Every structure is written in C-alpha cells, then in structure tokens.
Coordinates of C-alpha atoms in Angstrom, one line a residue:
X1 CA 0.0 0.0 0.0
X2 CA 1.6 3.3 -1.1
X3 CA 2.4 6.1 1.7
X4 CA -0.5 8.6 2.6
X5 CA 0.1 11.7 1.5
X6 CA 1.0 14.6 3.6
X7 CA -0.2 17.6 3.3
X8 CA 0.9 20.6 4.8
X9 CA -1.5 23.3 6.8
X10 CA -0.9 26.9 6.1
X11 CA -1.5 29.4 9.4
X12 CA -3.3 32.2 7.6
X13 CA -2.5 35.1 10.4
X14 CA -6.3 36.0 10.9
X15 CA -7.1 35.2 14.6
X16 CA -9.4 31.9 14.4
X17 CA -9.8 31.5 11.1
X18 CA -7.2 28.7 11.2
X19 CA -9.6 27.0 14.1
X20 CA -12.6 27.1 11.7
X21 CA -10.6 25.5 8.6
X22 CA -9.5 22.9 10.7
X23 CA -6.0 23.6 11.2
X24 CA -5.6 26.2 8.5
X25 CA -4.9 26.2 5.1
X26 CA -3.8 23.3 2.7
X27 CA -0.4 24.1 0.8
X28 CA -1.2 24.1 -2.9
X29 CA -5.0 24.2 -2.8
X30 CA -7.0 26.2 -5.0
X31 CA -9.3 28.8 -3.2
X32 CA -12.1 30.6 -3.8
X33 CA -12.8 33.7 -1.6
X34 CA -16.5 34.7 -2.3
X35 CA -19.5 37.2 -0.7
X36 CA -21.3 40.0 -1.6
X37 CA -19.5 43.5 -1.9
X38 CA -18.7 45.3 0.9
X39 CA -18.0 41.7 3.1
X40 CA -14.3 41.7 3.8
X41 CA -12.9 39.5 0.9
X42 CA -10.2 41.5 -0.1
X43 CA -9.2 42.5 3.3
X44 CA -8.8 39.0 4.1
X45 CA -7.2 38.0 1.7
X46 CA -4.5 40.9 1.9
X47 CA -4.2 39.5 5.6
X48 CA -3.4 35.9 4.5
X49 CA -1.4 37.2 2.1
X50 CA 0.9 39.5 4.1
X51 CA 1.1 37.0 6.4
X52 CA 2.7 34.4 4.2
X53 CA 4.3 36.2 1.8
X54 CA 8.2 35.6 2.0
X55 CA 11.4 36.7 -0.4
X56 CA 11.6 33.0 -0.9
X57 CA 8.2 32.3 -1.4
X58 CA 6.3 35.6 -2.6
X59 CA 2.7 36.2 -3.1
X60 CA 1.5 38.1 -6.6
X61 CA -1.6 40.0 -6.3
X62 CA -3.7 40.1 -9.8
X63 CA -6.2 43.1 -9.9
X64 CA -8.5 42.9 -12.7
X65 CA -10.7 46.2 -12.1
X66 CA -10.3 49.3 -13.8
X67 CA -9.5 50.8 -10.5
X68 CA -5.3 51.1 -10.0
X69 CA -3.5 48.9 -7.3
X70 CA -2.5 52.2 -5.8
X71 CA -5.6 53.2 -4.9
X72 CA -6.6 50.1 -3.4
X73 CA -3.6 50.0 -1.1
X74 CA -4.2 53.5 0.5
X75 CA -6.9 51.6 2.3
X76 CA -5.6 48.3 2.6
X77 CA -2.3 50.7 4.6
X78 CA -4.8 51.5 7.4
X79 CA -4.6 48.3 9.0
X80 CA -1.6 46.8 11.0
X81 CA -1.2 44.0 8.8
X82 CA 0.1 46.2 5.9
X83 CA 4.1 45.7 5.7
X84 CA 4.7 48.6 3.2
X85 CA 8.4 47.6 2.9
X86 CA 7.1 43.9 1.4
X87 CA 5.6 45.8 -1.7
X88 CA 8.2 44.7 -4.6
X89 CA 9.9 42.4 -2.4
X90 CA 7.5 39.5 -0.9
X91 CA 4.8 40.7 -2.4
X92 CA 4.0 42.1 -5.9
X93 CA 1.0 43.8 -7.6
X94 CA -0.1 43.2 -11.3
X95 CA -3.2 44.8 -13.0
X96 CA -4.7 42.6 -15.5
X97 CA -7.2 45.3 -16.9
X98 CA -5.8 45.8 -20.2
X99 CA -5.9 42.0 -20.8
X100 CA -9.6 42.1 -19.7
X101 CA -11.0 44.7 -22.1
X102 CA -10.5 42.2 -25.1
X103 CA -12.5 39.7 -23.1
X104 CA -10.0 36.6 -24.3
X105 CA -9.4 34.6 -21.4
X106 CA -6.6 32.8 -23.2
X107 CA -4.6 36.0 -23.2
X108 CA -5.6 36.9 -19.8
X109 CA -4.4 33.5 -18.8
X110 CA -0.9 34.2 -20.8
X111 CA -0.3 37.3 -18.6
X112 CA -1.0 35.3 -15.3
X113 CA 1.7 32.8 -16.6
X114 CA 4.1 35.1 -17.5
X115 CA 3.9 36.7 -14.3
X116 CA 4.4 34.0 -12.1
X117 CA 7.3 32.4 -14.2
X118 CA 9.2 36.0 -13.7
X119 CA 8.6 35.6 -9.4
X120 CA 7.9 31.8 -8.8
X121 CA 5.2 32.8 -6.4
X122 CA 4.0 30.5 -3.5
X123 CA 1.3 32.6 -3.6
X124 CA -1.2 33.7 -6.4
X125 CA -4.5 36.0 -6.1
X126 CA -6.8 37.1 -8.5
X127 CA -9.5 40.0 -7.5
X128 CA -11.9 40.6 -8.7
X129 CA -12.4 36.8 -10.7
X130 CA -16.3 38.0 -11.6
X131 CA -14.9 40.3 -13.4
X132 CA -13.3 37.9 -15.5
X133 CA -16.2 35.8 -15.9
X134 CA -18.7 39.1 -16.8
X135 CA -15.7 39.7 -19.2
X136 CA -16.0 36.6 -21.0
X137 CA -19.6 36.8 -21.1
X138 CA -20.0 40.2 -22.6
X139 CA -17.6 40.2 -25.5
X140 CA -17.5 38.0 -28.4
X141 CA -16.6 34.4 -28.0
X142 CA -13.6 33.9 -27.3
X143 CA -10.9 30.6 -27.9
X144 CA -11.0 29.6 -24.3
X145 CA -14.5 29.1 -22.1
X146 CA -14.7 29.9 -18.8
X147 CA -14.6 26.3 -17.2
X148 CA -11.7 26.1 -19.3
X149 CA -9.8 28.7 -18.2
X150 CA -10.1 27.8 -14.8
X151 CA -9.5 24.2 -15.3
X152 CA -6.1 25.4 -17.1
X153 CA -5.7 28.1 -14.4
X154 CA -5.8 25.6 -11.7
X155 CA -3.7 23.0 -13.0
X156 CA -1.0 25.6 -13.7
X157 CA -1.1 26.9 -10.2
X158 CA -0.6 23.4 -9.0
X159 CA 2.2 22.5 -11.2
X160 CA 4.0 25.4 -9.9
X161 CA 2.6 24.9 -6.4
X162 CA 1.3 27.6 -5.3
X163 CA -1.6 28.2 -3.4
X164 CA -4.6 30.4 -5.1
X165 CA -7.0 32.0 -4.3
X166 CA -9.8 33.7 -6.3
X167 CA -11.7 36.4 -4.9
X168 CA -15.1 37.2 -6.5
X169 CA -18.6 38.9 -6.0
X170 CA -20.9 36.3 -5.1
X171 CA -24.6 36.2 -3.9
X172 CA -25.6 32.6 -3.9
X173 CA -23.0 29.7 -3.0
X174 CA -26.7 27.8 -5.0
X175 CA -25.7 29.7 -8.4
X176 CA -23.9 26.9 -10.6
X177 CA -20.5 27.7 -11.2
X178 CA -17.5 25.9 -13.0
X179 CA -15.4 27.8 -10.5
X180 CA -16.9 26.6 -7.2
X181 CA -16.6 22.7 -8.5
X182 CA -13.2 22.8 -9.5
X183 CA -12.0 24.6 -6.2
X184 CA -10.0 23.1 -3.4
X185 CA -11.8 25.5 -0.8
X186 CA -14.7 27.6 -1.0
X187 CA -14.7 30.4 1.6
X188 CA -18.0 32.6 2.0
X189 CA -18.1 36.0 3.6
X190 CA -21.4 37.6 4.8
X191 CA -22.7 40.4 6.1
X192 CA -26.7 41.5 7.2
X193 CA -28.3 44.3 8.8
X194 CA -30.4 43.6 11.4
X195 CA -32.0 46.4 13.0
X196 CA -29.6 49.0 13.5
X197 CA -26.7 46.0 13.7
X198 CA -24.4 45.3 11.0
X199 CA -23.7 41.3 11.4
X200 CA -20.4 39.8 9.3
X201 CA -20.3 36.3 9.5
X202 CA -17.8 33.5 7.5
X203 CA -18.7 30.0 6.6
X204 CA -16.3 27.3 4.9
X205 CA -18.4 25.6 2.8
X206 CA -16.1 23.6 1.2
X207 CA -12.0 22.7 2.1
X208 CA -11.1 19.4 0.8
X209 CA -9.0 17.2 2.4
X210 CA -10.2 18.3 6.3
X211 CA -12.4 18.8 8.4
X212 CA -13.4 22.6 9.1
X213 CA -15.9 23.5 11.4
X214 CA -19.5 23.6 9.9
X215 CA -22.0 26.7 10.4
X216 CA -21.4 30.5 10.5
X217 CA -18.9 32.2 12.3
X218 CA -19.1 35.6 13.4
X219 CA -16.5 38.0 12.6
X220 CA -15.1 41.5 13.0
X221 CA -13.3 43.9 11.0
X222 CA -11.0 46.7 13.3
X223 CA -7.7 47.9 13.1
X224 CA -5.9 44.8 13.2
X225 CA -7.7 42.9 10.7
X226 CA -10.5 40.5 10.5
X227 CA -11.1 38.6 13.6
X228 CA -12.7 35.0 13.5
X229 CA -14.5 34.0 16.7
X230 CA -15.3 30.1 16.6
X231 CA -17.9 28.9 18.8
X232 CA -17.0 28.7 22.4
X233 CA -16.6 24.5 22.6
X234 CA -13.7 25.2 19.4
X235 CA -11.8 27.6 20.9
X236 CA -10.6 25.3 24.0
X237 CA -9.8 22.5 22.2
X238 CA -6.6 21.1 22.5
X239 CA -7.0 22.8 25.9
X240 CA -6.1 19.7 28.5
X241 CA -9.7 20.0 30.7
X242 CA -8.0 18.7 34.1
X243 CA -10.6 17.9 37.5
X244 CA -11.3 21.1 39.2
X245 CA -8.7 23.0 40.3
X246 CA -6.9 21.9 44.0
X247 CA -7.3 24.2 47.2
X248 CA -9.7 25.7 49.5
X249 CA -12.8 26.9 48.2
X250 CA -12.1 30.8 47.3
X251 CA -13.5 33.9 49.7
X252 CA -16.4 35.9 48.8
X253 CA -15.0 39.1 50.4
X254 CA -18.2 39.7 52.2
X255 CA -17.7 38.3 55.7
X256 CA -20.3 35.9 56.4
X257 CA -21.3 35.2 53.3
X258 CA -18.5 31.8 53.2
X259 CA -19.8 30.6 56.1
X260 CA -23.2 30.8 54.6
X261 CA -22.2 29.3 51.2
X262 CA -20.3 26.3 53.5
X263 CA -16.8 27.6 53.3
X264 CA -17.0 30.0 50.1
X265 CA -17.2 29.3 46.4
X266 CA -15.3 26.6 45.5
X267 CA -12.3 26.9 42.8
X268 CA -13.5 26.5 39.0
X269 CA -17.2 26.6 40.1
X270 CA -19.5 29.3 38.6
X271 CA -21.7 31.4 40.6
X272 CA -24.9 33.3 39.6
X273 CA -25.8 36.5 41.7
X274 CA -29.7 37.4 40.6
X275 CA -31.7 40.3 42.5
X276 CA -33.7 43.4 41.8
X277 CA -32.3 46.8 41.0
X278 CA -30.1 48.3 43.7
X279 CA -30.4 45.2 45.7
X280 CA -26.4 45.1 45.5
X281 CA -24.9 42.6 43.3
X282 CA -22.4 45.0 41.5
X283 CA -20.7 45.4 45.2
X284 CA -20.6 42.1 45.9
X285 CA -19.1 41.1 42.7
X286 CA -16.6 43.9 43.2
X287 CA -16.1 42.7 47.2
X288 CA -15.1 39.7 44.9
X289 CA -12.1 41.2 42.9
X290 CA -11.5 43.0 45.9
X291 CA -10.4 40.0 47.6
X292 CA -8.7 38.0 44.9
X293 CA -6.5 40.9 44.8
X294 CA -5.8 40.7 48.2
X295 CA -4.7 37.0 48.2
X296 CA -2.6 37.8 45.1
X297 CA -4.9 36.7 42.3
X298 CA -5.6 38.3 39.1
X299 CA -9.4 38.8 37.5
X300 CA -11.4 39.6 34.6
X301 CA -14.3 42.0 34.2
X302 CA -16.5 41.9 31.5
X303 CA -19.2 45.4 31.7
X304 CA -22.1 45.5 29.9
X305 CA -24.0 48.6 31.2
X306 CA -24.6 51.3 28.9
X307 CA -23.0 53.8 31.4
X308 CA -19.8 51.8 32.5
X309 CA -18.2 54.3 34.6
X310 CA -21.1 54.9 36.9
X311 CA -21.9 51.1 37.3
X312 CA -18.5 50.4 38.4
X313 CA -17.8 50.8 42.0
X314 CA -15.0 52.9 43.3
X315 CA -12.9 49.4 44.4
X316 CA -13.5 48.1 40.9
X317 CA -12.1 51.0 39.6
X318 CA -8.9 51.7 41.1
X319 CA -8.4 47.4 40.4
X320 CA -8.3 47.8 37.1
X321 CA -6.4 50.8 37.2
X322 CA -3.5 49.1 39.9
X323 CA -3.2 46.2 36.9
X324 CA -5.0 43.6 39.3
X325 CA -7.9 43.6 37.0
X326 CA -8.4 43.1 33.3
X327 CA -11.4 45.3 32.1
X328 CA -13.5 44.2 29.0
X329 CA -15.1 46.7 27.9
X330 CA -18.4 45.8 25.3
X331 CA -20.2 48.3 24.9
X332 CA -21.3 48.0 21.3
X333 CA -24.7 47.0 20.0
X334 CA -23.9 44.0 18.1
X335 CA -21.8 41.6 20.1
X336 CA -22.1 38.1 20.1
X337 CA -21.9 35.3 22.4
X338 CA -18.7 34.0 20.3
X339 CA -16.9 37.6 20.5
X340 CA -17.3 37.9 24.2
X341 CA -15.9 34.4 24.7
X342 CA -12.7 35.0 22.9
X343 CA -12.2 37.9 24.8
X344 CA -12.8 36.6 27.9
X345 CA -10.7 33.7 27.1
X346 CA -7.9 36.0 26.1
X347 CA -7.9 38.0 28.5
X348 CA -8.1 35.2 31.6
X349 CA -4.4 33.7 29.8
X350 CA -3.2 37.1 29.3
X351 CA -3.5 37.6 33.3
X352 CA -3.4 34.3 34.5
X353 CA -7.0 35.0 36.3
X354 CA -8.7 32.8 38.9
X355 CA -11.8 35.0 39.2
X356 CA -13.8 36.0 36.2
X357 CA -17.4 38.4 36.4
X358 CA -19.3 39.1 34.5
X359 CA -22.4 42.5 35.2
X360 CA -24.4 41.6 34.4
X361 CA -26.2 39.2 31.9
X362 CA -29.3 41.9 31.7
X363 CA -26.7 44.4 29.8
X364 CA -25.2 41.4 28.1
X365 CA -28.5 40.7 26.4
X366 CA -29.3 44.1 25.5
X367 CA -25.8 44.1 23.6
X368 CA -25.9 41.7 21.2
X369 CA -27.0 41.2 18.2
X370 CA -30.4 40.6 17.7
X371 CA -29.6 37.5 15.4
X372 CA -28.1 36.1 18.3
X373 CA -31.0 36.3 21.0
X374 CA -32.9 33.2 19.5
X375 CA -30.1 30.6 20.7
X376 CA -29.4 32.6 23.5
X377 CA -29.4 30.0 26.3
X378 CA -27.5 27.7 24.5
X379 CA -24.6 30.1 23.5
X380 CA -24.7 31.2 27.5
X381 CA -24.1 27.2 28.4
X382 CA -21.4 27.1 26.1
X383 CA -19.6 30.2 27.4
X384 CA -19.9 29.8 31.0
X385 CA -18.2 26.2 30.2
X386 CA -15.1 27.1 28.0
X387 CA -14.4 30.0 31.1
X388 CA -14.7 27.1 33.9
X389 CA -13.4 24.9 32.2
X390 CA -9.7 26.7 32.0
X391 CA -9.9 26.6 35.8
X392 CA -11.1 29.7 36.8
X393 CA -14.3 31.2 39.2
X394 CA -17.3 32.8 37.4
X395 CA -19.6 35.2 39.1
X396 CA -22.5 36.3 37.0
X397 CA -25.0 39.2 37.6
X398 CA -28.6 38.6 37.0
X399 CA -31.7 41.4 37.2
X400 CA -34.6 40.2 38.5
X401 CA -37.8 41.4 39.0
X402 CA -38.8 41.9 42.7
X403 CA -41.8 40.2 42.8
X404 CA -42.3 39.6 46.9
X405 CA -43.7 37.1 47.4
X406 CA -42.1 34.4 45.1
X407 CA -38.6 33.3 44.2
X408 CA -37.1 33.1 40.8
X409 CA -33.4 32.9 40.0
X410 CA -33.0 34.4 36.2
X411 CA -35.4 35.5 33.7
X412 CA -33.1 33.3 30.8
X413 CA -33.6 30.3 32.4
X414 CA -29.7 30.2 33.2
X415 CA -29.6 28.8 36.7
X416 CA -29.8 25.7 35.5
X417 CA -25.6 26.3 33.9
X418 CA -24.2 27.5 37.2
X419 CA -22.9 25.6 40.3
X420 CA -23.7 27.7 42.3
X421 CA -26.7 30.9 43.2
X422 CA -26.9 33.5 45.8
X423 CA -30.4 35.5 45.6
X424 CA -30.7 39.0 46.9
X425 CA -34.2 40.6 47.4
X426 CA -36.2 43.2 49.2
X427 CA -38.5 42.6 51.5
X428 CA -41.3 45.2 53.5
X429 CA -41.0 45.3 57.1
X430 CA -42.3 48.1 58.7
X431 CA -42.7 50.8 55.8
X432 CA -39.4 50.3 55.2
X433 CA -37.4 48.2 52.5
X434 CA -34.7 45.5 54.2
X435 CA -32.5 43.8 51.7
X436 CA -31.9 40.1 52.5
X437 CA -29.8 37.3 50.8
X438 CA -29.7 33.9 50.9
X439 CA -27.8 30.8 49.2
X440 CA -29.9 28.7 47.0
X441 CA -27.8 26.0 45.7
X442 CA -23.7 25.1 45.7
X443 CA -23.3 22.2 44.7
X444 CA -21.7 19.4 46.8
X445 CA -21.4 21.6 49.9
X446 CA -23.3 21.8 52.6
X447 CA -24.5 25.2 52.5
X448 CA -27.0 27.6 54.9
X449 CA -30.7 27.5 54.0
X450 CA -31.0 31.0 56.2
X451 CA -32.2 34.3 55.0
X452 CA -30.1 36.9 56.5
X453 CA -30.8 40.5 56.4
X454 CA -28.0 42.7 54.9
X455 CA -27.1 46.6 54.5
X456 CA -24.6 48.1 52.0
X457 CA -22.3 50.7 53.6
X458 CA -19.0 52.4 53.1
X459 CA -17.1 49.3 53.9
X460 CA -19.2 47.3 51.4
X461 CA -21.8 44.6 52.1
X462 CA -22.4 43.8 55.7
X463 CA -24.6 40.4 56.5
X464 CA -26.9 40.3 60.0
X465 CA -28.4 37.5 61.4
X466 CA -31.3 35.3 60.2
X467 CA -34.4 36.6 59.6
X468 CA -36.4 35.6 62.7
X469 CA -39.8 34.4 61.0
X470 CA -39.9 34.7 57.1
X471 CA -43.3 34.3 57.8
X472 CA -44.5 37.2 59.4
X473 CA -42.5 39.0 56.4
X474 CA -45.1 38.3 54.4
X475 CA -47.9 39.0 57.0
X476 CA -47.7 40.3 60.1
X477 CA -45.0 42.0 61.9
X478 CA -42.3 39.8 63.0
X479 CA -39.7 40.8 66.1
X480 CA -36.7 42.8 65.1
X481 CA -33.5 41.2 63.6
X482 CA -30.1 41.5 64.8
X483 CA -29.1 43.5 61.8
X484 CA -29.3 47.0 61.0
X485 CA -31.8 48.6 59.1
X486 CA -31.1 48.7 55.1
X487 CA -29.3 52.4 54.5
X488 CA -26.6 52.9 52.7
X489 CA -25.4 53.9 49.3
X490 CA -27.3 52.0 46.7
X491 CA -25.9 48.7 45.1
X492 CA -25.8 47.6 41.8

C-alpha cells in the first residue's frame, strides 16, 4: 500500500480563522474567496497574504478592475497588517485590466503565466475573478470558455505549487459555477443588517481534504484585521480539561457570606448572583475582585452597562487601574456570544486570572446582536463552560424582578448552567425596604438555608443575622432582627 500523502496546513495570520478551517490552510490548494461586496474578501485576503508572503516564497496579487492597485492599497495601509516595505519584495501587484478589455481569457491566462514564471510565487491572487467571468460573457466568444480557463488556471497553479485563491462577488453559494466545482476551498463571507446592527459572518463551505468547522462564524473587521471567533466548545480545544482545580474553596470578600455558602465558592465553580435593581450585586461582585486581589490573584471583568463608569464601584475601579484587574469593555450593539468568549478567554491567559465576572447578563443581552438572541441560552451554556473549564471562578450578575412574594433565580432560564446561586431581594417590614440574601444552591457543599438581612455601607456589604420568622414578612410584623436597618449607598 503506497504512503498517505501529507499535506501541509498553512497558518493564515487571521485570529481563528485557522480553528474554523480545521488547522488552516492546505499548501497548494485552489481557493475561492467569495460574498457580496462590501464583506471583507479582499481585506482577508491581503491579511493571508501579508502573512505568508516571504522573499523566498512571494505572493502576486492580480487586480483585474479598472481601478489602479494604488488606490486600493491606500486603504488596505490603514490596518496593521500592511508591511509597506514587502511591496516589490515579498509581495507584488499586477493589474490585468488591459488584458480584460478584449475579453479573451486565453490571453488573460498568458499574462497570469508570465507573471508567475518571472517571481515563482508561492502565492497567487486574483481580485476581482467576476470580473473575469462578466468579461468573457460580454464580449465576443472567445478561444477559451470559462470552465476552461479555470481548469487550465488551476492545474497551472498546482504544477507550480502555489496556493490560489480567487476572490469574487458572489450572492448565492446555489448559483452553478465551474469555478466553485473545481475549487480546493470555498470560503463565503457575509454580512446583514439587522435592526440598527451590521452582522459579518464566515462560513467554509467547502476545504477538501479536512475537516473545518460547519455553520457560521461571526467576525469582525477593526484595526488589526479580521477577527474570527469560533464557537465557544472550538476555541478550548486542544485545551487539556484537568478535574477542578486543587485548594480551599475561594472567599467571597463579604464576611459571612462563606460561612453561609459552607466555606466559600469553590475553585473552578461558577456562581450566579440574581436580584432586583439596587439590591447590591455590583458590590458584591466587586467585594469579589477586591479579595482576589488581596490573596494575590488576578481577574477579569467583562461590563455590559450602557453607562460603565457609573456602574463600576470605586474598588472596581482603582483594580483595574492598579493592573490587578483586566477590564473588557463591550459596549457596542452587536456583540455576540462567540466575541465575548474570545475575549474573555484571552484576557483570563493574558492575566493568569482565577476570578472572572461578568455585570451583568441583563446588559449582556441588551448588547448583542439581535440575530443572536434566538439561541441565547445555549450560547450562555457554552460560554460559562469554556471560562470554567480553563480553571477559573465565574460570578455572573442577573436582574430580576422583585416580585415579593415568590422566588425566581433568572429571567433566561440560566440557573440551570451554574454551580452555584446567591439571591438577593427586598423585602417590607415596617414601611421600610430591608434587603436580604440567601444561598440557593452550591453544589456538593453543605451550604445555609437562612435568610439573612444585609445593609450596604461604606465598607461594602455587611450580613446580619437570620431573619427571625420569614413568615411574618409576608404577613404580620415579625420581632426585630439583629441587623441593622437597610441604609446605605445603593448597590448595583
């Protein structure tokens, strides 16, 4: 039996993109890069392409608008990618519109070969190839068809093995096409507006050979580039998922509140803090941080409030500003669950964190996308369990109605994913508000059933006794507790 072949995997230098090909690109493939305008195809490919370019290998870009390369580049320059000192060295750009006005792909076809006998590319790409195929279609017939052409084109790229790519305007992957059957890989870029957010997502339809990761992927454009961001169970793979991390379970901050949860929150659990407005989750999240810090540990924020510099406490503040915190700030209206998850992810082995938060899942729905609200839950189980899983703590903030007189945990059914919930709520004792707290479930420790009256003060969240007859909260009016009346600044 003859040897397998190996074939060797290109990194394309566009964060996760090589995660959704399934290990990135195959050497010597022939790729199509296709969407509708506006999508991002040539900016991705310029990023492969700077990426892999080398003296020994270059890259030739064809351009086959009327527009010159020149003017293209003054935007492509813009992004960090752009290695201005490769231009005529590693990579070089060839305009192929004179050759398209005639409409003969044969002589079009000539040009590409000449060029890449002069450089002995490693790389070849051809943008825009509609225009090629509107060319052919509007002038006379010429000696070579399209499916020809790129039959010819194909084969000639792979006797001189290089890896191609074709970059075209594309509405339909459905639309028959010689181009999309002869290809190696068929990339697709989208991009919808939904509401008042724009939505860019990539799907690999086709990459022979492997297996990529099926579905679309959202992505972003900024200053660096396109970013891919796989789903949350791809992006820890190859991650080593070891048994929960070894040592005492980790303090709240809030004294009290360990004892109640049976010894604190224990390490690589993830904990969901639900209560009404004000009721004071923001403060205990940030008691939290505070005390990570103080044991020497490193977090991650993520804030999703509209107004982030108001809903952050003093403490969390001068955290992030002392380097013991790592702030994510997501503020933008078309986020999704994949995005936040890469950050997150990056951000916990940038720091090496133990303690993660996130305030509060109420802001985090408003933020994304509303594509992304249908499969809301299931994206929220599968990003709670890629942060756990890396060892880390979770606490998550939930908004809850306060209804009085019954007991719900989170309005998106997402109690159900954490280890662990604390419920805060207010209840009416003599024409006054008390706040009170109590732990509802942590798993595998034998935690207080008491509710305990609370108040929010300079120093931060301060726990009182139990609640002497829950009762006569409801009804009548029960004896005082051991704790203070509620007072304070307001929590969050």
């Amino acid at each position: 039996m003859s040897k397998k072949a190996n074939i060797n995997r290109l990194g394309t230098g566009v964060a996760g993109l090589n995660e959704i090909l399934g290990g990135g690109l195959p050497e010597f493939s022939f790729n199509i890069i296709a969407g509708p305008p506006g999508s991002g195809k040539t900016t991705l490919a310029h990023q492969i392409m700077f990426s892999l370019a080398t003296i020994e290998k270059p890259a030739v870009f064809f351009t086959v608008l009327g527009e010159p390369p020149l003017k293209m580049l003054r935007y492509q320059q813009q992004f960090h990618f752009f290695d201005e000192a490769a231009i005529g060295r590693s990579v070089h750009f060839i305009n192929l519109s004179e050759e398209m006005q005639s409409g003969d792909l044969r002589a079009v076809l000539a040009r590409i070969v000449q060029a890449v006998e002069a450089h002995s590319p490693g790389l070849v790409f051809v943008d825009s190839f509609r225009a090629v195929v509107i060319a052919s279609r509007t002038h006379e017939p010429a000696s070579m068809g399209l499916q020809q052409f790129v039959q010819e084109l194909g084969m000639l790229m792979t006797n001189w093995q290089a890896t191609t790519f074709l970059i075209g305007e594309y509405f339909s992957e459905n639309e028959p096409n010689p181009v999309f059957t002869v290809s190696d890989g068929l990339i697709w870029l989208r991009q919808s507006l939904d509401r008042n957010s724009v939505v860019r997502k990539i799907e690999v339809i086709k990459m022979r050979g492997q297996a990529s990761i099926p579905g679309q992927h959202t992505f972003r454009i900024g200053s660096a580039g396109i970013q891919v961001f796989p789903p949350a169970q791809v992006s820890i793979q190859g991650t080593e998922l070891a048994a929960p991390p070894a040592g005492p379970p980790l303090s709240m901050g809030v004294p009290g509140l360990d004892e109640m949860m049976g010894g604190g929150l224990p390490r690589g659990y993830s904990l969901l803090v639900a209560g009404p407005s004000g009721s004071g989750k923001s403060i205990l999240a940030g008691q939290f941080l505070a005390e990570g810090a103080r044991c020497g540990e490193k977090s991650v924020i993520a804030s999703f409030e509209q107004r982030p510099k108001l809903s952050r406490s003093r403490i969390v503040s001068d955290l992030v500003d002392s380097g013991d915190v790592g702030l994510i700030r997501a503020q933008q209206a078309d986020l999704s669950v994949e995005e936040v998850t890469a950050l997150l992810l990056a951000e916990i082995k940038r720091l090496n964190a133990t303690r993660v938060v996130l305030d509060s899942l109420s802001g985090f729905e408003l933020m994304l996308a509303p594509t992304f609200t249908d499969n809301y839950r299931q994206s929220l189980c599968q990003m709670v369990n890629a942060v756990v899983s890396t060892g880390v703590s979770m606490l998550m903030t939930s908004e809850l109605e306060d209804r009085y007189t019954d007991l719900r945990f989170s309005p998106y059914g997402a109690a159900f994913l954490t280890d662990a919930i604390i419920v805060q709520r207010y209840i009416e004792v003599e024409s006054r508000l008390l706040r009170v707290m109590a732990v509802v479930k942590v798993r595998a420790a034998a935690h207080s059933n008491e509710l305990r009256q609370f108040v929010i003060d300079d120093g931060g969240i301060r726990i009182g006794e139990m609640m002497p007859d829950y009762r006569g909260l409801l009804g009548g009016r029960p004896e005082r507790s051991g704790a203070t009346e509620a007072g304070g600044q307001a929590g969050g």
